[in-house]
mmCIF file of C-alpha atoms in Angstrom:
data_model
loop_
_atom_site.group_PDB
_atom_site.id
_atom_site.type_symbol
_atom_site.label_atom_id
_atom_site.label_comp_id
_atom_site.label_asym_id
_atom_site.label_seq_id
_atom_site.Cartn_x
_atom_site.Cartn_y
_atom_site.Cartn_z
ATOM 1 C CA MET A 259 166.512 -19.825 -167.415
ATOM 2 C CA SER A 260 169.763 -17.722 -166.367
ATOM 3 C CA ARG A 261 169.423 -15.492 -163.428
ATOM 4 C CA LYS A 262 169.133 -11.842 -163.906
ATOM 5 C CA LYS A 263 172.414 -9.657 -163.183
ATOM 6 C CA VAL A 264 171.552 -7.528 -159.883
ATOM 7 C CA GLY A 265 173.181 -4.195 -159.557
ATOM 8 C CA LEU A 266 173.458 -2.164 -156.442
ATOM 9 C CA ALA A 267 173.724 1.856 -156.714
ATOM 10 C CA LEU A 268 174.889 3.329 -153.329
ATOM 11 C CA SER A 269 174.430 7.063 -152.916
ATOM 12 C CA GLY A 270 176.547 9.606 -151.278
ATOM 13 C CA GLY A 271 175.910 11.056 -147.811
ATOM 14 C CA GLY A 272 179.197 11.531 -145.782
ATOM 15 C CA ALA A 273 178.945 9.703 -142.478
ATOM 16 C CA ARG A 274 175.490 8.562 -143.472
ATOM 17 C CA GLY A 275 177.212 6.075 -145.667
ATOM 18 C CA PHE A 276 177.281 3.766 -142.484
ATOM 19 C CA ALA A 277 173.657 3.023 -143.145
ATOM 20 C CA HIS A 278 174.810 1.376 -146.497
ATOM 21 C CA LEU A 279 176.510 -1.277 -144.199
ATOM 22 C CA GLY A 280 173.180 -2.214 -142.388
ATOM 23 C CA VAL A 281 171.434 -2.671 -145.566
ATOM 24 C CA LEU A 282 174.237 -4.709 -146.881
ATOM 25 C CA ARG A 283 174.152 -6.813 -143.745
ATOM 26 C CA VAL A 284 170.387 -7.551 -144.479
ATOM 27 C CA LEU A 285 171.108 -8.519 -148.166
ATOM 28 C CA GLU A 286 173.958 -10.791 -147.063
ATOM 29 C CA GLN A 287 171.610 -12.483 -144.384
ATOM 30 C CA ASN A 288 168.838 -13.132 -146.907
ATOM 31 C CA GLY A 289 171.163 -14.622 -149.630
ATOM 32 C CA ILE A 290 170.581 -11.855 -152.018
ATOM 33 C CA HIS A 291 173.681 -11.863 -154.189
ATOM 34 C CA VAL A 292 174.979 -8.564 -156.234
ATOM 35 C CA ASP A 293 176.668 -8.857 -159.243
ATOM 36 C CA LEU A 294 177.636 -5.273 -159.999
ATOM 37 C CA ILE A 295 177.949 -2.253 -157.776
ATOM 38 C CA ALA A 296 178.251 1.477 -158.665
ATOM 39 C CA GLY A 297 178.851 4.106 -155.850
ATOM 40 C CA THR A 298 178.890 7.750 -155.601
ATOM 41 C CA SER A 299 180.892 9.608 -152.628
ATOM 42 C CA ALA A 300 180.445 7.686 -149.532
ATOM 43 C CA GLY A 301 178.627 5.016 -151.532
ATOM 44 C CA SER A 302 181.758 4.529 -153.617
ATOM 45 C CA PHE A 303 183.759 3.903 -150.401
ATOM 46 C CA VAL A 304 181.448 1.158 -149.262
ATOM 47 C CA GLY A 305 180.908 -0.198 -152.742
ATOM 48 C CA GLY A 306 184.565 -0.494 -153.347
ATOM 49 C CA ALA A 307 185.056 -2.339 -150.255
ATOM 50 C CA VAL A 308 182.402 -4.812 -150.964
ATOM 51 C CA ALA A 309 183.594 -5.336 -154.510
ATOM 52 C CA ALA A 310 187.162 -6.140 -153.227
ATOM 53 C CA GLY A 311 185.685 -8.952 -151.127
ATOM 54 C CA LEU A 312 184.828 -7.425 -147.644
ATOM 55 C CA SER A 313 181.487 -8.162 -145.881
ATOM 56 C CA ALA A 314 179.520 -5.685 -144.225
ATOM 57 C CA GLU A 315 180.988 -7.080 -140.969
ATOM 58 C CA ASP A 316 184.613 -6.739 -142.217
ATOM 59 C CA ILE A 317 184.074 -3.046 -143.257
ATOM 60 C CA LEU A 318 182.591 -2.277 -139.759
ATOM 61 C CA LYS A 319 185.696 -3.715 -138.059
ATOM 62 C CA ALA A 320 188.109 -2.103 -140.476
ATOM 63 C CA GLY A 321 186.571 1.326 -140.039
ATOM 64 C CA ALA A 322 186.084 0.995 -136.161
ATOM 65 C CA ASP A 323 188.687 3.917 -135.685
ATOM 66 C CA LEU A 324 187.712 5.780 -138.805
ATOM 67 C CA SER A 325 187.349 9.588 -138.229
ATOM 68 C CA TRP A 326 187.293 12.771 -140.285
ATOM 69 C CA PHE A 327 190.769 13.358 -138.996
ATOM 70 C CA SER A 328 191.963 10.085 -140.319
ATOM 71 C CA ILE A 329 190.636 10.764 -143.856
ATOM 72 C CA ALA A 330 191.402 14.668 -144.017
ATOM 73 C CA GLY A 331 194.498 16.475 -143.916
ATOM 74 C CA LEU A 332 195.995 19.841 -144.794
ATOM 75 C CA SER A 333 195.867 20.792 -148.382
ATOM 76 C CA TYR A 334 198.421 23.080 -150.023
ATOM 77 C CA SER A 335 196.148 23.761 -153.112
ATOM 78 C CA PRO A 336 194.028 26.721 -153.608
ATOM 79 C CA ARG A 337 191.253 24.493 -154.973
ATOM 80 C CA GLY A 338 190.312 23.023 -151.700
ATOM 81 C CA LEU A 339 190.763 23.325 -147.925
ATOM 82 C CA LEU A 340 191.714 19.846 -147.329
ATOM 83 C CA SER A 341 193.273 16.805 -148.802
ATOM 84 C CA ASN A 342 191.321 13.355 -148.531
ATOM 85 C CA GLY A 343 194.602 11.320 -149.084
ATOM 86 C CA GLY A 344 193.823 9.434 -145.976
ATOM 87 C CA ILE A 345 191.165 7.556 -147.972
ATOM 88 C CA ALA A 346 193.711 6.118 -150.203
ATOM 89 C CA LYS A 347 195.708 4.971 -147.026
ATOM 90 C CA PHE A 348 192.607 3.167 -145.558
ATOM 91 C CA VAL A 349 191.820 1.541 -149.032
ATOM 92 C CA ASN A 350 195.452 0.429 -149.551
ATOM 93 C CA LYS A 351 195.684 -1.020 -145.910
ATOM 94 C CA HIS A 352 192.214 -2.897 -145.799
ATOM 95 C CA PHE A 353 191.036 -3.879 -149.468
ATOM 96 C CA PRO A 354 191.972 -7.316 -150.339
ATOM 97 C CA ALA A 355 192.349 -5.886 -154.057
ATOM 98 C CA ALA A 356 193.825 -2.425 -154.986
ATOM 99 C CA ARG A 357 193.136 -2.672 -158.614
ATOM 100 C CA PHE A 358 189.762 -2.577 -160.451
ATOM 101 C CA GLU A 359 191.169 -5.642 -162.544
ATOM 102 C CA ASP A 360 191.460 -7.634 -159.352
ATOM 103 C CA LEU A 361 188.091 -6.820 -157.478
ATOM 104 C CA LYS A 362 185.773 -9.871 -156.946
ATOM 105 C CA THR A 363 182.611 -7.938 -158.089
ATOM 106 C CA PRO A 364 182.672 -5.304 -161.147
ATOM 107 C CA PHE A 365 182.554 -1.835 -159.574
ATOM 108 C CA ALA A 366 182.309 1.732 -160.579
ATOM 109 C CA ALA A 367 183.108 4.839 -158.727
ATOM 110 C CA VAL A 368 181.204 7.941 -159.942
ATOM 111 C CA ALA A 369 183.151 11.476 -159.969
ATOM 112 C CA CYS A 370 182.576 14.731 -161.809
ATOM 113 C CA ASP A 371 185.014 16.511 -164.131
ATOM 114 C CA ILE A 372 185.073 19.903 -162.307
ATOM 115 C CA ASP A 373 186.100 21.731 -165.605
ATOM 116 C CA SER A 374 183.578 20.147 -167.913
ATOM 117 C CA GLY A 375 180.828 19.255 -165.495
ATOM 118 C CA ASP A 376 180.858 15.867 -166.962
ATOM 119 C CA GLU A 377 179.933 12.574 -165.081
ATOM 120 C CA ILE A 378 183.048 10.510 -165.032
ATOM 121 C CA VAL A 379 182.489 6.701 -164.353
ATOM 122 C CA LEU A 380 185.820 5.061 -163.064
ATOM 123 C CA LYS A 381 185.758 1.288 -163.641
ATOM 124 C CA GLY A 382 187.432 -1.536 -165.313
ATOM 125 C CA LYS A 383 191.221 -0.918 -164.879
ATOM 126 C CA GLY A 384 193.586 1.124 -162.874
ATOM 127 C CA GLU A 385 193.916 1.873 -159.096
ATOM 128 C CA VAL A 386 190.706 1.791 -156.802
ATOM 129 C CA ALA A 387 192.015 4.241 -154.204
ATOM 130 C CA PRO A 388 192.394 7.397 -156.350
ATOM 131 C CA ALA A 389 188.859 6.896 -157.954
ATOM 132 C CA ILE A 390 187.359 6.432 -154.516
ATOM 133 C CA ARG A 391 189.062 9.618 -153.404
ATOM 134 C CA ALA A 392 187.802 11.412 -156.431
ATOM 135 C CA SER A 393 184.292 10.285 -155.931
ATOM 136 C CA CYS A 394 184.563 11.534 -152.311
ATOM 137 C CA ALA A 395 186.160 14.901 -153.216
ATOM 138 C CA ILE A 396 183.346 17.337 -152.031
ATOM 139 C CA PRO A 397 184.081 20.583 -153.971
ATOM 140 C CA GLY A 398 185.724 23.236 -151.886
ATOM 141 C CA VAL A 399 186.283 20.964 -149.125
ATOM 142 C CA PHE A 400 188.517 18.619 -150.554
ATOM 143 C CA THR A 401 191.038 19.255 -153.472
ATOM 144 C CA PRO A 402 190.209 17.729 -156.738
ATOM 145 C CA VAL A 403 191.982 14.374 -157.660
ATOM 146 C CA GLN A 404 193.631 14.329 -160.975
ATOM 147 C CA ILE A 405 193.076 11.292 -162.871
ATOM 148 C CA ASP A 406 193.969 10.969 -166.757
ATOM 149 C CA GLY A 407 194.610 14.633 -166.961
ATOM 150 C CA LYS A 408 191.113 15.483 -165.469
ATOM 151 C CA GLN A 409 190.361 17.239 -162.178
ATOM 152 C CA LEU A 410 187.640 15.154 -160.611
ATOM 153 C CA VAL A 411 185.453 16.050 -157.680
ATOM 154 C CA ASP A 412 182.481 14.376 -155.741
ATOM 155 C CA GLY A 413 180.146 12.413 -157.955
ATOM 156 C CA GLY A 414 177.227 13.739 -155.984
ATOM 157 C CA VAL A 415 177.382 16.953 -158.241
ATOM 158 C CA VAL A 416 176.256 15.072 -161.068
ATOM 159 C CA SER A 417 174.837 11.709 -160.040
ATOM 160 C CA PRO A 418 173.929 11.407 -156.384
ATOM 161 C CA VAL A 419 172.524 7.853 -156.771
ATOM 162 C CA PRO A 420 174.356 6.178 -159.514
ATOM 163 C CA VAL A 421 171.562 3.908 -160.909
ATOM 164 C CA ASN A 422 172.388 4.775 -164.662
ATOM 165 C CA ALA A 423 175.946 3.893 -164.104
ATOM 166 C CA VAL A 424 175.135 0.442 -162.840
ATOM 167 C CA ARG A 425 172.556 -0.127 -165.431
ATOM 168 C CA GLU A 426 175.314 0.592 -168.112
ATOM 169 C CA MET A 427 177.549 -1.933 -166.479
ATOM 170 C CA GLY A 428 175.024 -4.567 -167.388
ATOM 171 C CA ALA A 429 172.496 -4.730 -164.491
ATOM 172 C CA GLU A 430 169.104 -5.912 -165.181
ATOM 173 C CA ILE A 431 167.751 -5.479 -161.681
ATOM 174 C CA VAL A 432 168.901 -2.513 -159.519
ATOM 175 C CA ILE A 433 168.749 -2.167 -155.965
ATOM 176 C CA ALA A 434 169.313 1.651 -154.978
ATOM 177 C CA VAL A 435 170.143 2.891 -151.642
ATOM 178 C CA ASP A 436 169.541 6.621 -151.019
ATOM 179 C CA LEU A 437 170.589 8.383 -148.018
ATOM 180 C CA LEU A 438 169.864 11.511 -149.369
ATOM 181 C CA ALA A 439 166.156 11.426 -150.165
ATOM 182 C CA CYS A 440 164.922 11.353 -146.716
ATOM 183 C CA GLY A 441 165.951 14.923 -146.391
ATOM 184 C CA ALA A 442 167.036 16.647 -142.905
ATOM 185 C CA THR A 443 164.922 17.432 -139.849
ATOM 186 C CA TYR A 444 167.747 18.992 -137.750
ATOM 187 C CA ARG A 445 167.814 22.087 -139.820
ATOM 188 C CA GLY A 446 165.900 25.344 -138.911
ATOM 189 C CA THR A 447 165.698 28.480 -140.741
ATOM 190 C CA PRO A 448 169.129 29.516 -141.974
ATOM 191 C CA LEU A 449 170.325 32.642 -140.053
ATOM 192 C CA THR A 450 173.386 33.430 -142.403
ATOM 193 C CA ALA A 451 174.005 33.893 -146.171
ATOM 194 C CA LEU A 452 176.351 30.754 -146.019
ATOM 195 C CA GLY A 453 173.457 28.852 -144.242
ATOM 196 C CA MET A 454 171.016 29.834 -146.925
ATOM 197 C CA VAL A 455 173.652 28.635 -149.491
ATOM 198 C CA PHE A 456 174.304 25.420 -147.923
ATOM 199 C CA GLN A 457 170.641 24.502 -147.250
ATOM 200 C CA SER A 458 169.666 25.295 -150.682
ATOM 201 C CA ALA A 459 172.387 23.175 -152.157
ATOM 202 C CA MET A 460 171.144 20.213 -150.059
ATOM 203 C CA MET A 461 167.843 20.679 -151.412
ATOM 204 C CA LEU A 462 168.855 20.548 -154.847
ATOM 205 C CA LEU A 463 171.089 17.518 -154.000
ATOM 206 C CA ARG A 464 167.785 15.629 -152.524
ATOM 207 C CA ALA A 465 165.703 16.602 -155.582
ATOM 208 C CA ALA A 466 168.476 15.301 -157.856
ATOM 209 C CA SER A 467 168.781 12.100 -155.830
ATOM 210 C CA ARG A 468 164.975 11.465 -156.069
ATOM 211 C CA SER A 469 165.034 11.993 -159.915
ATOM 212 C CA GLN A 470 167.128 8.968 -160.295
ATOM 213 C CA HIS A 471 164.771 6.675 -158.536
ATOM 214 C CA TYR A 472 162.625 6.158 -161.603
ATOM 215 C CA ASN A 473 165.234 3.920 -163.313
ATOM 216 C CA ALA A 474 165.617 1.582 -160.191
ATOM 217 C CA ASP A 475 163.690 -1.458 -159.452
ATOM 218 C CA ALA A 476 163.800 -1.178 -155.809
ATOM 219 C CA VAL A 477 164.946 1.890 -153.745
ATOM 220 C CA ILE A 478 165.736 1.832 -150.056
ATOM 221 C CA VAL A 479 165.571 5.045 -148.336
ATOM 222 C CA PRO A 480 166.863 4.775 -144.543
ATOM 223 C CA ALA A 481 165.100 6.999 -141.952
ATOM 224 C CA ILE A 482 168.007 8.865 -141.065
ATOM 225 C CA ALA A 483 166.845 12.553 -141.732
ATOM 226 C CA HIS A 484 167.686 13.398 -138.204
ATOM 227 C CA ILE A 485 171.538 12.610 -138.530
ATOM 228 C CA ARG A 486 173.868 15.012 -140.249
ATOM 229 C CA PRO A 487 176.094 13.858 -142.655
ATOM 230 C CA ASP A 488 179.187 14.802 -140.690
ATOM 231 C CA GLU A 489 178.084 12.745 -137.337
ATOM 232 C CA MET A 490 180.439 9.831 -137.656
ATOM 233 C CA ARG A 491 179.975 9.051 -133.950
ATOM 234 C CA LYS A 492 176.430 7.941 -134.807
ATOM 235 C CA ARG A 493 177.657 4.827 -136.920
ATOM 236 C CA ASP A 494 175.824 2.376 -134.900
ATOM 237 C CA GLU A 495 172.475 3.973 -135.123
ATOM 238 C CA LEU A 496 172.970 4.552 -138.787
ATOM 239 C CA VAL A 497 173.844 0.909 -139.404
ATOM 240 C CA GLN A 498 170.711 -0.181 -137.347
ATOM 241 C CA LEU A 499 168.536 2.183 -139.448
ATOM 242 C CA GLY A 500 170.014 0.653 -142.601
ATOM 243 C CA GLU A 501 169.151 -2.659 -141.424
ATOM 244 C CA SER A 502 165.614 -1.825 -140.588
ATOM 245 C CA SER A 503 164.997 0.011 -144.109
ATOM 246 C CA GLY A 504 166.770 -2.783 -145.801
ATOM 247 C CA ARG A 505 164.578 -5.582 -144.120
ATOM 248 C CA GLU A 506 161.307 -3.647 -145.146
ATOM 249 C CA MET A 507 162.504 -4.017 -148.779
ATOM 250 C CA VAL A 508 163.431 -7.588 -148.759
ATOM 251 C CA GLY A 509 160.162 -9.036 -149.591
ATOM 252 C CA LYS A 510 160.008 -6.857 -152.678
ATOM 253 C CA ILE A 511 163.288 -7.633 -153.630
ATOM 254 C CA LYS A 512 162.885 -11.407 -153.271
ATOM 255 C CA ALA A 513 159.739 -11.032 -155.518
ATOM 256 C CA LEU A 514 161.828 -9.196 -158.123
ATOM 257 C CA LEU A 515 164.215 -11.806 -158.185
ATOM 258 C CA ASP A 516 161.628 -14.577 -158.117
ATOM 259 C CA GLY A 517 159.961 -12.993 -161.101
ATOM 260 C CA TYR A 518 162.716 -13.760 -163.326
#
């Protein structure tokens, strides 16, 4: 009997994306092979690196000096405060493959067309760096990335956890890693109108991510509610917490694989 194809769906989450690496480390250590990967925002960054042939350890080494300053730069566009062009520089420097056609593992980066509101799944052919940039382009913070005439922004707007995208790629067993569903324990009652808007948006995003769990076979939710999405300095803790959550789910994942 042939082995079922395993898909990995990696959510967004900003700096929380380092937790993905802890989960990946556990999957690697337990010989759990992933055949297809889809990523949204931070998940596209990590997923693209893995698809290009990097291990969790390789990504950690390459990202040792990664910071918001290395990713973001001034924007001259009225559609965003900053440019995330630094992501393209990182991808082109560290990824063994620069085009979708050359990736070791089929990969999709999920973005959103800001004009139509449609989910755009970038895969199959073309350059990887612009696709990851688009998937990570937080609306209002980073300028949209133009691909094929479309103005694309962060895929978390429409698909925080890209389970459906990896299913459509052919995955028969889907492992989802959701860095948003845990919520946030660092917030109190907002004291400003802007704070109210931001906190409400995060609640909507968390609810949207949870709604995508039903189509996954195993969902890993690291206990990272106390860490803000901008706290890149907590990468070591995030990796450790990702490992812990991954280890808790290894038994279930192996049972799923053994069941086919």
